[in-house]
Structure formats: structure tokens, C-alpha cells
PDB file of C-alpha atoms in Angstrom:
ATOM      1  CA  HIS A   1       0.000   0.000   0.000  1.00 61.00           C
ATOM      2  CA  LEU A   2       2.831   2.407  -0.791  1.00 69.00           C
ATOM      3  CA  ASP A   3       1.704   5.950  -1.492  1.00 79.00           C
ATOM      4  CA  PHE A   4       3.949   8.025  -3.743  1.00 89.00           C
ATOM      5  CA  THR A   5       2.161  11.319  -3.141  1.00 89.00           C
ATOM      6  CA  ILE A   6       5.091  12.615  -1.067  1.00 90.00           C
ATOM      7  CA  THR A   7       7.421  11.644  -3.917  1.00 91.00           C
ATOM      8  CA  ALA A   8       5.310  13.496  -6.483  1.00 92.00           C
ATOM      9  CA  ASP A   9       5.058  16.582  -4.245  1.00 92.00           C
ATOM     10  CA  THR A  10       8.801  16.647  -3.498  1.00 94.00           C
ATOM     11  CA  LEU A  11       9.718  16.335  -7.160  1.00 95.00           C
ATOM     12  CA  GLY A  12       7.070  18.933  -7.979  1.00 94.00           C
ATOM     13  CA  ASP A  13       8.639  21.413  -5.565  1.00 95.00           C
ATOM     14  CA  ALA A  14      12.065  20.875  -7.133  1.00 95.00           C
ATOM     15  CA  ALA A  15      10.601  21.186 -10.638  1.00 95.00           C
ATOM     16  CA  GLY A  16       8.839  24.367  -9.533  1.00 94.00           C
ATOM     17  CA  ARG A  17      12.197  25.929  -8.727  1.00 94.00           C
ATOM     18  CA  ALA A  18      13.447  24.916 -12.176  1.00 93.00           C
ATOM     19  CA  VAL A  19      10.362  26.525 -13.731  1.00 93.00           C
ATOM     20  CA  GLY A  20      11.049  29.695 -11.751  1.00 91.00           C
ATOM     21  CA  SER A  21      14.576  29.861 -13.147  1.00 89.00           C
ATOM     22  CA  LEU A  22      13.285  29.226 -16.669  1.00 86.00           C
ATOM     23  CA  VAL A  23      10.627  31.914 -16.323  1.00 83.00           C
ATOM     24  CA  ASN A  24      13.204  34.441 -15.086  1.00 83.00           C
ATOM     25  CA  LYS A  25      15.303  33.808 -18.185  1.00 76.00           C
ATOM     26  CA  CYS A  26      12.188  34.199 -20.308  1.00 72.00           C
ATOM     27  CA  ILE A  27      11.298  37.520 -18.660  1.00 66.00           C
ATOM     28  CA  LYS A  28      14.816  38.915 -18.987  1.00 66.00           C
ATOM     29  CA  SER A  29      15.127  38.078 -22.674  1.00 70.00           C
ATOM     30  CA  ASN A  30      11.476  38.997 -23.440  1.00 69.00           C
ATOM     31  CA  ASN A  31      11.686  37.214 -26.789  1.00 72.00           C
ATOM     32  CA  PHE A  32      11.707  33.510 -25.970  1.00 78.00           C
ATOM     33  CA  ARG A  33      10.226  31.523 -28.814  1.00 88.00           C
ATOM     34  CA  TYR A  34       7.876  28.600 -28.362  1.00 92.00           C
ATOM     35  CA  ASP A  35      10.367  26.018 -29.638  1.00 92.00           C
ATOM     36  CA  THR A  36      13.110  27.310 -27.329  1.00 91.00           C
ATOM     37  CA  PHE A  37      10.855  27.448 -24.284  1.00 92.00           C
ATOM     38  CA  THR A  38       9.457  23.960 -24.968  1.00 93.00           C
ATOM     39  CA  LYS A  39      12.933  22.501 -25.448  1.00 93.00           C
ATOM     40  CA  LEU A  40      14.211  24.049 -22.219  1.00 92.00           C
ATOM     41  CA  TYR A  41      11.133  22.832 -20.340  1.00 94.00           C
ATOM     42  CA  GLU A  42      11.632  19.289 -21.630  1.00 94.00           C
ATOM     43  CA  MET A  43      15.358  19.322 -20.808  1.00 94.00           C
ATOM     44  CA  CYS A  44      15.388  21.196 -17.479  1.00 93.00           C
ATOM     45  CA  VAL A  45      11.994  20.560 -15.872  1.00 95.00           C
ATOM     46  CA  ILE A  46      10.606  17.259 -17.167  1.00 96.00           C
ATOM     47  CA  PRO A  47      13.618  15.165 -15.939  1.00 96.00           C
ATOM     48  CA  ILE A  48      13.013  16.513 -12.417  1.00 96.00           C
ATOM     49  CA  LEU A  49       9.230  16.438 -12.485  1.00 95.00           C
ATOM     50  CA  HIS A  50       9.095  12.861 -13.801  1.00 95.00           C
ATOM     51  CA  TYR A  51      12.171  11.430 -12.110  1.00 95.00           C
ATOM     52  CA  ALA A  52      11.664   7.652 -11.774  1.00 94.00           C
ATOM     53  CA  ALA A  53       8.059   8.091 -12.938  1.00 94.00           C
ATOM     54  CA  GLY A  54       8.225   4.588 -14.362  1.00 94.00           C
ATOM     55  CA  VAL A  55       7.928   3.380 -10.765  1.00 93.00           C
ATOM     56  CA  TRP A  56       5.329   5.760  -9.324  1.00 93.00           C
ATOM     57  CA  GLY A  57       3.502   7.110 -12.360  1.00 90.00           C
ATOM     58  CA  PHE A  58       0.399   4.923 -12.177  1.00 86.00           C
ATOM     59  CA  SER A  59      -1.718   7.311 -10.079  1.00 84.00           C
ATOM     60  CA  ASN A  60      -3.185  10.713 -10.873  1.00 85.00           C
ATOM     61  CA  TYR A  61      -1.118  13.310  -9.034  1.00 89.00           C
ATOM     62  CA  ASN A  62      -2.063  16.967  -9.064  1.00 91.00           C
ATOM     63  CA  LYS A  63       1.363  18.527  -8.498  1.00 93.00           C
ATOM     64  CA  PRO A  64       2.812  17.739 -11.969  1.00 94.00           C
ATOM     65  CA  ASN A  65      -0.275  19.318 -13.563  1.00 94.00           C
ATOM     66  CA  VAL A  66       0.139  22.413 -11.393  1.00 95.00           C
ATOM     67  CA  ILE A  67       3.794  22.794 -12.379  1.00 95.00           C
ATOM     68  CA  GLN A  68       3.134  22.383 -16.102  1.00 96.00           C
ATOM     69  CA  ASN A  69       0.203  24.813 -16.030  1.00 96.00           C
ATOM     70  CA  ARG A  70       2.375  27.326 -14.168  1.00 94.00           C
ATOM     71  CA  ALA A  71       5.034  27.127 -16.894  1.00 94.00           C
ATOM     72  CA  ILE A  72       2.417  27.589 -19.622  1.00 95.00           C
ATOM     73  CA  ARG A  73       0.825  30.580 -17.884  1.00 94.00           C
ATOM     74  CA  SER A  74       4.206  32.234 -17.500  1.00 92.00           C
ATOM     75  CA  PHE A  75       4.997  31.799 -21.178  1.00 92.00           C
ATOM     76  CA  LEU A  76       1.571  33.002 -22.355  1.00 93.00           C
ATOM     77  CA  GLY A  77       1.539  35.915 -19.923  1.00 91.00           C
ATOM     78  CA  VAL A  78      -1.797  35.255 -18.220  1.00 94.00           C
ATOM     79  CA  HIS A  79      -2.744  35.240 -14.538  1.00 91.00           C
ATOM     80  CA  ARG A  80      -3.363  32.222 -12.316  1.00 91.00           C
ATOM     81  CA  TYR A  81      -7.153  32.327 -12.666  1.00 91.00           C
ATOM     82  CA  THR A  82      -7.077  31.797 -16.432  1.00 94.00           C
ATOM     83  CA  SER A  83      -8.879  28.602 -17.414  1.00 95.00           C
ATOM     84  CA  ASN A  84      -6.645  25.541 -17.672  1.00 96.00           C
ATOM     85  CA  VAL A  85      -8.676  24.470 -20.693  1.00 96.00           C
ATOM     86  CA  VAL A  86      -7.558  27.556 -22.614  1.00 96.00           C
ATOM     87  CA  ILE A  87      -3.876  27.500 -21.744  1.00 96.00           C
ATOM     88  CA  GLN A  88      -3.544  23.750 -22.341  1.00 96.00           C
ATOM     89  CA  GLY A  89      -5.466  23.871 -25.605  1.00 96.00           C
ATOM     90  CA  ASP A  90      -3.438  26.807 -26.944  1.00 95.00           C
ATOM     91  CA  MET A  91      -0.026  25.481 -25.893  1.00 96.00           C
ATOM     92  CA  GLY A  92      -0.700  21.941 -27.124  1.00 95.00           C
ATOM     93  CA  TRP A  93       1.690  20.194 -24.724  1.00 96.00           C
ATOM     94  CA  ILE A  94       1.274  16.539 -23.819  1.00 94.00           C
ATOM     95  CA  GLN A  95      -0.350  16.060 -20.413  1.00 94.00           C
ATOM     96  CA  PRO A  96       1.919  14.849 -17.548  1.00 95.00           C
ATOM     97  CA  VAL A  97      -0.164  11.699 -16.985  1.00 94.00           C
ATOM     98  CA  VAL A  98       0.632  10.550 -20.541  1.00 94.00           C
ATOM     99  CA  ARG A  99       4.354  11.099 -20.007  1.00 94.00           C
ATOM    100  CA  ARG A 100       4.275   9.077 -16.778  1.00 95.00           C
ATOM    101  CA  LYS A 101       2.513   6.124 -18.367  1.00 94.00           C
ATOM    102  CA  ILE A 102       4.982   6.075 -21.239  1.00 95.00           C
ATOM    103  CA  ASP A 103       7.800   6.073 -18.667  1.00 95.00           C
ATOM    104  CA  MET A 104       6.212   2.982 -17.119  1.00 95.00           C
ATOM    105  CA  ILE A 105       6.266   1.219 -20.491  1.00 95.00           C
ATOM    106  CA  LYS A 106       9.924   2.167 -20.932  1.00 95.00           C
ATOM    107  CA  LEU A 107      10.701   0.658 -17.528  1.00 96.00           C
ATOM    108  CA  LEU A 108       8.800  -2.447 -18.614  1.00 95.00           C
ATOM    109  CA  GLN A 109      11.080  -2.640 -21.643  1.00 94.00           C
ATOM    110  CA  ARG A 110      14.171  -2.607 -19.427  1.00 94.00           C
ATOM    111  CA  LEU A 111      12.767  -5.350 -17.204  1.00 95.00           C
ATOM    112  CA  VAL A 112      11.722  -7.556 -20.110  1.00 94.00           C
ATOM    113  CA  ASN A 113      15.114  -7.237 -21.829  1.00 93.00           C
ATOM    114  CA  MET A 114      17.141  -8.070 -18.707  1.00 93.00           C
ATOM    115  CA  GLU A 115      19.170 -11.250 -18.526  1.00 94.00           C
ATOM    116  CA  PRO A 116      16.917 -14.087 -17.246  1.00 92.00           C
ATOM    117  CA  SER A 117      19.478 -14.939 -14.575  1.00 94.00           C
ATOM    118  CA  ARG A 118      19.203 -11.543 -12.876  1.00 95.00           C
ATOM    119  CA  LEU A 119      17.250 -11.403  -9.638  1.00 96.00           C
ATOM    120  CA  THR A 120      15.440  -8.233 -10.746  1.00 94.00           C
ATOM    121  CA  HIS A 121      14.130 -10.029 -13.827  1.00 94.00           C
ATOM    122  CA  LYS A 122      12.930 -12.983 -11.771  1.00 94.00           C
ATOM    123  CA  ILE A 123      11.108 -10.712  -9.343  1.00 94.00           C
ATOM    124  CA  PHE A 124       9.534  -8.904 -12.286  1.00 94.00           C
ATOM    125  CA  LEU A 125       8.221 -12.194 -13.718  1.00 93.00           C
ATOM    126  CA  TRP A 126       6.768 -13.105 -10.329  1.00 93.00           C
ATOM    127  CA  ASP A 127       5.155  -9.661 -10.110  1.00 92.00           C
ATOM    128  CA  TRP A 128       3.800  -9.930 -13.665  1.00 92.00           C
ATOM    129  CA  ASN A 129       2.082 -13.238 -12.917  1.00 90.00           C
ATOM    130  CA  HIS A 130       0.863 -12.168  -9.492  1.00 86.00           C
ATOM    131  CA  LYS A 131      -2.878 -11.520  -9.231  1.00 82.00           C
ATOM    132  CA  GLY A 132      -2.701  -8.605  -6.788  1.00 84.00           C
ATOM    133  CA  ARG A 133      -2.811  -4.913  -7.661  1.00 86.00           C
ATOM    134  CA  THR A 134       0.934  -4.612  -8.173  1.00 89.00           C
ATOM    135  CA  TRP A 135       3.026  -2.438 -10.479  1.00 92.00           C
ATOM    136  CA  SER A 136       2.549  -4.935 -13.293  1.00 92.00           C
ATOM    137  CA  TRP A 137      -1.219  -4.763 -12.867  1.00 92.00           C
ATOM    138  CA  TYR A 138      -1.074  -1.024 -13.499  1.00 92.00           C
ATOM    139  CA  VAL A 139       1.081  -1.524 -16.604  1.00 93.00           C
ATOM    140  CA  ARG A 140      -1.401  -4.055 -17.969  1.00 92.00           C
ATOM    141  CA  SER A 141      -4.202  -1.566 -17.262  1.00 91.00           C
ATOM    142  CA  ILE A 142      -2.411   0.936 -19.539  1.00 92.00           C
ATOM    143  CA  PHE A 143      -2.407  -1.611 -22.365  1.00 92.00           C
ATOM    144  CA  LYS A 144      -6.034  -2.407 -21.644  1.00 89.00           C
ATOM    145  CA  GLN A 145      -6.912   1.280 -21.717  1.00 86.00           C
ATOM    146  CA  ALA A 146      -5.130   1.624 -25.062  1.00 86.00           C
ATOM    147  CA  ASP A 147      -6.782  -1.575 -26.358  1.00 86.00           C
ATOM    148  CA  THR A 148      -3.345  -3.116 -26.962  1.00 86.00           C
ATOM    149  CA  HIS A 149      -2.273  -6.716 -26.334  1.00 85.00           C
ATOM    150  CA  PHE A 150       1.093  -7.374 -24.676  1.00 88.00           C
ATOM    151  CA  ASP A 151       2.738 -10.774 -24.234  1.00 88.00           C
ATOM    152  CA  VAL A 152       5.703 -10.746 -21.888  1.00 88.00           C
ATOM    153  CA  ASP A 153       7.064 -13.948 -23.464  1.00 86.00           C
ATOM    154  CA  ASN A 154       6.852 -12.545 -26.978  1.00 88.00           C
ATOM    155  CA  PRO A 155       7.121  -8.758 -26.622  1.00 87.00           C
ATOM    156  CA  PRO A 156       6.524  -6.485 -29.639  1.00 87.00           C
ATOM    157  CA  ASP A 157       8.757  -3.681 -30.889  1.00 90.00           C
ATOM    158  CA  PHE A 158       8.766  -1.289 -27.923  1.00 91.00           C
ATOM    159  CA  ASN A 159       9.360   1.786 -30.078  1.00 91.00           C
ATOM    160  CA  VAL A 160       6.191   1.089 -32.044  1.00 91.00           C
ATOM    161  CA  LEU A 161       4.362   0.136 -28.853  1.00 91.00           C
ATOM    162  CA  CYS A 162       5.276   3.400 -27.086  1.00 92.00           C
ATOM    163  CA  ARG A 163       4.317   5.436 -30.124  1.00 92.00           C
ATOM    164  CA  ASP A 164       0.911   3.775 -30.472  1.00 92.00           C
ATOM    165  CA  VAL A 165       0.087   3.895 -26.761  1.00 93.00           C
ATOM    166  CA  LYS A 166       1.228   7.508 -26.495  1.00 93.00           C
ATOM    167  CA  SER A 167      -0.968   8.482 -29.434  1.00 93.00           C
ATOM    168  CA  TYR A 168      -3.979   6.672 -27.968  1.00 94.00           C
ATOM    169  CA  LEU A 169      -3.554   8.121 -24.466  1.00 93.00           C
ATOM    170  CA  HIS A 170      -3.077  11.594 -25.916  1.00 94.00           C
ATOM    171  CA  GLU A 171      -6.350  11.237 -27.821  1.00 94.00           C
ATOM    172  CA  LEU A 172      -8.102  10.262 -24.587  1.00 93.00           C
ATOM    173  CA  GLU A 173      -6.810  13.408 -22.906  1.00 94.00           C
ATOM    174  CA  ILE A 174      -7.996  15.489 -25.858  1.00 95.00           C
ATOM    175  CA  LYS A 175     -11.488  13.997 -25.485  1.00 95.00           C
ATOM    176  CA  LYS A 176     -11.471  15.020 -21.803  1.00 95.00           C
ATOM    177  CA  TRP A 177     -10.309  18.491 -22.836  1.00 96.00           C
ATOM    178  CA  ARG A 178     -13.207  18.836 -25.284  1.00 95.00           C
ATOM    179  CA  LEU A 179     -15.693  17.836 -22.593  1.00 95.00           C
ATOM    180  CA  GLU A 180     -14.284  20.455 -20.219  1.00 95.00           C
ATOM    181  CA  LEU A 181     -14.401  23.026 -23.010  1.00 95.00           C
ATOM    182  CA  GLN A 182     -18.151  22.506 -23.358  1.00 94.00           C
ATOM    183  CA  LYS A 183     -18.790  22.598 -19.615  1.00 92.00           C
ATOM    184  CA  GLN A 184     -17.408  26.050 -18.779  1.00 90.00           C
ATOM    185  CA  PRO A 185     -19.893  28.874 -19.520  1.00 88.00           C
ATOM    186  CA  LYS A 186     -17.141  31.495 -19.429  1.00 88.00           C
ATOM    187  CA  LEU A 187     -15.527  29.942 -22.505  1.00 92.00           C
ATOM    188  CA  ARG A 188     -18.476  30.679 -24.818  1.00 90.00           C
ATOM    189  CA  PHE A 189     -16.302  33.178 -26.733  1.00 92.00           C
ATOM    190  CA  TYR A 190     -13.381  30.725 -26.878  1.00 94.00           C
ATOM    191  CA  ARG A 191     -15.622  28.028 -28.336  1.00 93.00           C
ATOM    192  CA  THR A 192     -16.445  30.189 -31.354  1.00 91.00           C
ATOM    193  CA  PHE A 193     -12.956  29.781 -32.845  1.00 91.00           C
ATOM    194  CA  LYS A 194     -11.166  26.985 -30.927  1.00 92.00           C
ATOM    195  CA  PHE A 195     -11.932  23.422 -32.016  1.00 91.00           C
ATOM    196  CA  ASP A 196      -8.711  21.392 -31.851  1.00 92.00           C
ATOM    197  CA  TYR A 197      -6.122  20.704 -29.182  1.00 95.00           C
ATOM    198  CA  ASP A 198      -2.943  21.956 -30.836  1.00 93.00           C
ATOM    199  CA  THR A 199      -0.346  24.710 -30.644  1.00 95.00           C
ATOM    200  CA  GLU A 200      -1.837  27.985 -31.833  1.00 94.00           C
ATOM    201  CA  GLU A 201      -0.109  30.263 -34.326  1.00 92.00           C
ATOM    202  CA  TYR A 202       0.151  33.185 -31.900  1.00 93.00           C
ATOM    203  CA  VAL A 203       2.044  30.940 -29.478  1.00 94.00           C
ATOM    204  CA  LYS A 204       4.587  30.135 -32.185  1.00 92.00           C
ATOM    205  CA  LYS A 205       4.717  33.445 -34.042  1.00 89.00           C
ATOM    206  CA  CYS A 206       4.411  36.147 -31.340  1.00 88.00           C
ATOM    207  CA  TYR A 207       7.981  36.409 -30.123  1.00 83.00           C
ATOM    208  CA  THR A 208       7.376  39.008 -27.404  1.00 85.00           C
ATOM    209  CA  LYS A 209       5.605  38.131 -24.177  1.00 86.00           C
ATOM    210  CA  SER A 210       3.354  41.180 -24.364  1.00 87.00           C
ATOM    211  CA  GLY A 211       2.195  40.146 -27.838  1.00 88.00           C
ATOM    212  CA  ARG A 212       1.296  36.657 -26.664  1.00 91.00           C
ATOM    213  CA  SER A 213      -0.251  38.002 -23.492  1.00 93.00           C
ATOM    214  CA  PHE A 214      -2.789  40.304 -25.123  1.00 93.00           C
ATOM    215  CA  ILE A 215      -4.017  37.635 -27.521  1.00 94.00           C
ATOM    216  CA  ALA A 216      -4.117  34.971 -24.790  1.00 95.00           C
ATOM    217  CA  GLN A 217      -6.124  37.283 -22.505  1.00 94.00           C
ATOM    218  CA  VAL A 218      -8.643  38.020 -25.243  1.00 94.00           C
ATOM    219  CA  ARG A 219      -8.986  34.357 -26.176  1.00 94.00           C
ATOM    220  CA  ALA A 220      -9.431  33.278 -22.548  1.00 94.00           C
ATOM    221  CA  SER A 221     -11.855  36.133 -21.769  1.00 92.00           C
ATOM    222  CA  VAL A 222      -9.638  37.444 -18.958  1.00 93.00           C
ATOM    223  CA  LEU A 223      -8.777  40.823 -20.493  1.00 92.00           C
ATOM    224  CA  PRO A 224     -10.284  43.241 -17.939  1.00 91.00           C
ATOM    225  CA  LEU A 225     -13.232  44.362 -20.040  1.00 90.00           C
ATOM    226  CA  LYS A 226     -16.537  45.141 -18.368  1.00 90.00           C
ATOM    227  CA  VAL A 227     -17.861  41.666 -19.155  1.00 89.00           C
ATOM    228  CA  GLU A 228     -15.021  40.279 -17.027  1.00 89.00           C
ATOM    229  CA  THR A 229     -14.642  42.855 -14.260  1.00 88.00           C
ATOM    230  CA  GLY A 230     -18.408  43.011 -13.753  1.00 88.00           C
ATOM    231  CA  ARG A 231     -18.343  39.418 -12.537  1.00 85.00           C
ATOM    232  CA  PHE A 232     -16.197  40.395  -9.559  1.00 85.00           C
ATOM    233  CA  ILE A 233     -18.812  42.777  -8.156  1.00 88.00           C
ATOM    234  CA  ASN A 234     -21.877  40.764  -9.217  1.00 87.00           C
ATOM    235  CA  ILE A 235     -23.086  43.139 -11.931  1.00 89.00           C
ATOM    236  CA  PRO A 236     -25.664  41.380 -14.175  1.00 89.00           C
ATOM    237  CA  LEU A 237     -24.295  40.505 -17.602  1.00 86.00           C
ATOM    238  CA  GLU A 238     -26.669  42.842 -19.430  1.00 87.00           C
ATOM    239  CA  ASP A 239     -25.447  45.787 -17.292  1.00 89.00           C
ATOM    240  CA  ARG A 240     -21.717  45.359 -17.991  1.00 90.00           C
ATOM    241  CA  LYS A 241     -21.798  48.059 -20.647  1.00 89.00           C
ATOM    242  CA  CYS A 242     -19.181  49.916 -22.630  1.00 87.00           C
ATOM    243  CA  GLU A 243     -18.835  53.520 -21.453  1.00 84.00           C
ATOM    244  CA  HIS A 244     -18.809  54.786 -25.033  1.00 84.00           C
ATOM    245  CA  CYS A 245     -21.388  52.646 -26.812  1.00 86.00           C
ATOM    246  CA  GLY A 246     -23.894  51.686 -24.112  1.00 87.00           C
ATOM    247  CA  VAL A 247     -23.855  47.965 -24.991  1.00 90.00           C
ATOM    248  CA  VAL A 248     -22.248  44.999 -23.248  1.00 90.00           C
ATOM    249  CA  GLU A 249     -18.465  45.341 -23.479  1.00 89.00           C
ATOM    250  CA  ASP A 250     -17.411  41.814 -24.378  1.00 91.00           C
ATOM    251  CA  GLU A 251     -14.534  40.613 -26.559  1.00 91.00           C
ATOM    252  CA  GLU A 252     -16.479  40.766 -29.819  1.00 90.00           C
ATOM    253  CA  HIS A 253     -17.597  44.334 -29.124  1.00 91.00           C
ATOM    254  CA  PHE A 254     -14.046  45.331 -28.181  1.00 92.00           C
ATOM    255  CA  ILE A 255     -12.592  43.881 -31.408  1.00 91.00           C
ATOM    256  CA  PHE A 256     -15.256  44.700 -33.986  1.00 91.00           C
ATOM    257  CA  ASN A 257     -17.761  47.309 -32.811  1.00 90.00           C
ATOM    258  CA  CYS A 258     -16.521  49.782 -30.208  1.00 89.00           C
ATOM    259  CA  GLN A 259     -16.530  53.311 -31.637  1.00 90.00           C
ATOM    260  CA  SER A 260     -13.445  54.270 -29.637  1.00 89.00           C
ATOM    261  CA  TYR A 261     -11.142  52.259 -31.879  1.00 91.00           C
ATOM    262  CA  VAL A 262     -12.572  52.984 -35.341  1.00 91.00           C
ATOM    263  CA  THR A 263      -9.323  54.345 -36.785  1.00 92.00           C
ATOM    264  CA  LEU A 264      -7.209  51.505 -35.376  1.00 93.00           C
ATOM    265  CA  ARG A 265      -9.760  48.961 -36.578  1.00 91.00           C
ATOM    266  CA  LEU A 266      -9.839  50.341 -40.130  1.00 92.00           C
ATOM    267  CA  ASP A 267      -6.054  50.157 -40.360  1.00 93.00           C
ATOM    268  CA  PHE A 268      -6.148  46.572 -39.144  1.00 92.00           C
ATOM    269  CA  LEU A 269      -8.926  45.508 -41.526  1.00 91.00           C
ATOM    270  CA  ASN A 270      -7.148  47.178 -44.441  1.00 91.00           C
ATOM    271  CA  TYR A 271      -4.080  45.129 -43.625  1.00 92.00           C
ATOM    272  CA  ILE A 272      -6.108  41.899 -43.637  1.00 91.00           C
ATOM    273  CA  SER A 273      -7.635  42.886 -46.981  1.00 89.00           C
ATOM    274  CA  GLN A 274      -4.201  42.514 -48.571  1.00 89.00           C
ATOM    275  CA  PHE A 275      -4.484  38.757 -48.064  1.00 88.00           C
ATOM    276  CA  TYR A 276      -8.224  37.977 -47.892  1.00 88.00           C
ATOM    277  CA  ASP A 277     -11.495  39.356 -49.189  1.00 86.00           C
ATOM    278  CA  ILE A 278     -13.267  40.091 -45.908  1.00 84.00           C
ATOM    279  CA  MET A 279     -15.879  42.566 -47.094  1.00 82.00           C
ATOM    280  CA  LEU A 280     -18.711  40.010 -47.054  1.00 81.00           C
ATOM    281  CA  LEU A 281     -17.470  37.876 -44.163  1.00 84.00           C
ATOM    282  CA  PRO A 282     -19.401  37.924 -40.856  1.00 87.00           C
ATOM    283  CA  ASN A 283     -17.550  38.794 -37.669  1.00 85.00           C
ATOM    284  CA  CYS A 284     -17.381  35.152 -36.571  1.00 86.00           C
ATOM    285  CA  ASP A 285     -15.441  34.170 -39.721  1.00 88.00           C
ATOM    286  CA  ILE A 286     -13.113  37.162 -39.463  1.00 89.00           C
ATOM    287  CA  LEU A 287     -12.511  36.234 -35.831  1.00 89.00           C
ATOM    288  CA  LYS A 288     -11.489  32.680 -36.750  1.00 88.00           C
ATOM    289  CA  LEU A 289      -9.176  34.131 -39.382  1.00 89.00           C
ATOM    290  CA  VAL A 290      -7.377  36.634 -37.160  1.00 89.00           C
ATOM    291  CA  MET A 291      -7.029  34.110 -34.333  1.00 90.00           C
ATOM    292  CA  THR A 292      -5.381  31.427 -36.456  1.00 87.00           C
ATOM    293  CA  ASP A 293      -3.677  32.917 -39.537  1.00 88.00           C
ATOM    294  CA  LYS A 294       0.085  33.226 -39.173  1.00 87.00           C
ATOM    295  CA  LYS A 295       0.316  36.176 -41.594  1.00 88.00           C
ATOM    296  CA  ILE A 296      -2.100  38.233 -39.512  1.00 90.00           C
ATOM    297  CA  ILE A 297      -1.476  37.184 -35.933  1.00 91.00           C
ATOM    298  CA  ASN A 298       1.287  39.703 -35.102  1.00 90.00           C
ATOM    299  CA  LYS A 299      -0.730  42.551 -36.597  1.00 92.00           C
ATOM    300  CA  PHE A 300      -3.737  41.406 -34.584  1.00 92.00           C
ATOM    301  CA  SER A 301      -1.626  41.421 -31.431  1.00 92.00           C
ATOM    302  CA  ALA A 302      -0.507  44.996 -32.144  1.00 92.00           C
ATOM    303  CA  PHE A 303      -4.118  46.021 -32.807  1.00 93.00           C
ATOM    304  CA  ILE A 304      -5.311  44.627 -29.452  1.00 93.00           C
ATOM    305  CA  LYS A 305      -2.390  46.228 -27.641  1.00 92.00           C
ATOM    306  CA  ASN A 306      -3.023  49.655 -29.211  1.00 92.00           C
ATOM    307  CA  CYS A 307      -6.751  49.488 -28.469  1.00 91.00           C
ATOM    308  CA  TRP A 308      -6.062  48.580 -24.865  1.00 91.00           C
ATOM    309  CA  SER A 309      -3.517  51.388 -24.502  1.00 90.00           C
ATOM    310  CA  LYS A 310      -6.094  53.862 -25.799  1.00 87.00           C
ATOM    311  CA  ARG A 311      -8.722  52.489 -23.423  1.00 81.00           C
ATOM    312  CA  SER A 312      -6.342  52.671 -20.442  1.00 78.00           C
ATOM    313  CA  LEU A 313      -5.367  56.253 -21.336  1.00 73.00           C
ATOM    314  CA  TYR A 314      -9.027  57.273 -21.477  1.00 62.00           C
ATOM    315  CA  HIS A 315      -9.723  55.816 -18.030  1.00 59.00           C
ATOM    316  CA  TYR A 316      -6.587  57.449 -16.626  1.00 49.00           C
ATOM    317  CA  ASN A 317      -7.692  60.852 -17.916  1.00 57.00           C
ATOM    318  CA  CYS A 318     -11.175  60.320 -16.483  1.00 59.00           C
ATOM    319  CA  VAL A 319      -9.745  59.530 -13.052  1.00 49.00           C
ATOM    320  CA  SER A 320      -7.362  62.499 -13.239  1.00 53.00           C
TER     321      SER A 320
END
């Protein structure tokens, strides 16, 4: 009845310090790219976070998820209350539970390929044939979950096995992600343009943290518009109105309709018109385009940033 929760928490704390160091480097440079950040995370954090996970990775531990989500939030430039569904779906990283289960299969490979005379191999064979809920039982449950047959006496190619199981487990996590996406009412705006669990273009193409941050905040509905800030003081949705237009100030109004940003919006739409004919497109189609097209995404980031700067300046002058 060994419980590895203390192990997972201890490794999580150590990995958290590694994430802190990585984030500090990211902040100082201010132009970390997605590929660089992902590579550093996999080289500097994953080995700590999943140390010996082949032994203890059979349970669902919360700490690895917390650490990975913290790293993603830091890279995207969003606060701690941003929905995990959004940050995970936009970053497109593999979930920690999938990594741990693959580590268990890799440990299985080492045990199977050991010399038969070794004591470790003999104990493994006893454990594999034992009927209790042992380590081997959990490994077999992974194969059962992935609908894959494994014969310890005639093992398959482990490289192919790991690839197939990893793909299947990843698809299961994506299905869970889609269910969570439909459950959260706050993500109604996000659901209008996000359909697949993969790395978004703004994550890969916006090289500055501020550029990523503004788009991520808009996508996750955490940019402090009235529709968001009104929730904190229990203002009814229909009363969270724009100070200029008298209608609900949500993300769509901020991007497409607010009269305060007409000049900035025209410049942005004229830029898009160089690549696409948008004159007859509804706002929902233009939104999908600007959120996903790599030729437009940096211009869209600048547009959001300029609109927000103008909005902040207006409120500062009003207070003054």
C-alpha cells in the first residue's frame, strides 16, 4: 500500500524551482520563442518532475499538472485564474499523466530485456504473474486502456508500442479536454474559434511576451473588459456596458464594434484585406481568421495592444 504522493510533491517542488529559473530567463530576454521554451522545459523541468516516474507514475497526481500549467501561464503571460482548458489547448503540450505512463512502459522494456538470470528479472516475472494490484497490474491496465495486447514472453517492438500507446492516451486526454471546453460557460467566446487541441499560431509566431499576453487574454476572456470585471462585483451581464457605446463590453464588441477604436480597426482591416477578401465575411469568420492565420497574428496582437492602450489612457484621464 505504498503511497507516492510525497514523492510526487517533493519532485514537484524541485521542478517548480526549475520553472522559476526558466521563467526568469524568459522575462529577462522577453523574446523567448515557443520552440526554445518547450525545449528548455523538456530538458530542465521534465527530468526533475518525472524522475523515476516509471515506478510511481500509475496514479493521478495533481502537483505535476500544477507545475506544467504554471510554466504555460508564464509563457503566455496570463494570470493564475485563467482557465486551464484555454492555456492547455493553446499550448498543445502533452499532459503529464501521458508522459508518466509512457515512462512505465519504458521501464517495462528494461525489465523484459534483462538477462533471465538476474534477480530483478525474476522478481519482475513473479510480479507480472501475481494476481494482486501490483506495479505490473497497473502496466497491464495501460495496455487495456489503449486496447493493446502485450505478451511478456513474446514482446513487440517497444518503439512502435510506445508510439501507439502515447498516441492513444493523448487522444483520450484530448477527449477530456473537449468535454471540459463545453462545460465552462465562461468559454463561450473561446468556443467560437477553438476546435482542436494543438499549438496555436500566436504561441509560435508572437515572439514578445506582451504580444502573446494580449491575444491569450482576449482568447481566454480574462482581459479586464466590463464583461469580465463586472463578474467580480456581481453586476448582471446585461449591465456590464461599454462607457462609449452603451452595450455589453465583451470581446467581440471590443474587437469589432466599439466606436473608440474605429481608426485603429480600419487600419487593421485594411491590412487583412491585402491577403483575404473580408468585405462580405461575418464577424465570426473574421474572428477565426485573425485568431489562427500566421500572416495576420502579429498585426492582430498589435491592434489589441493599441486598443487597450487607448482604453487605459481614457480611463486614466477620467480619473485624473
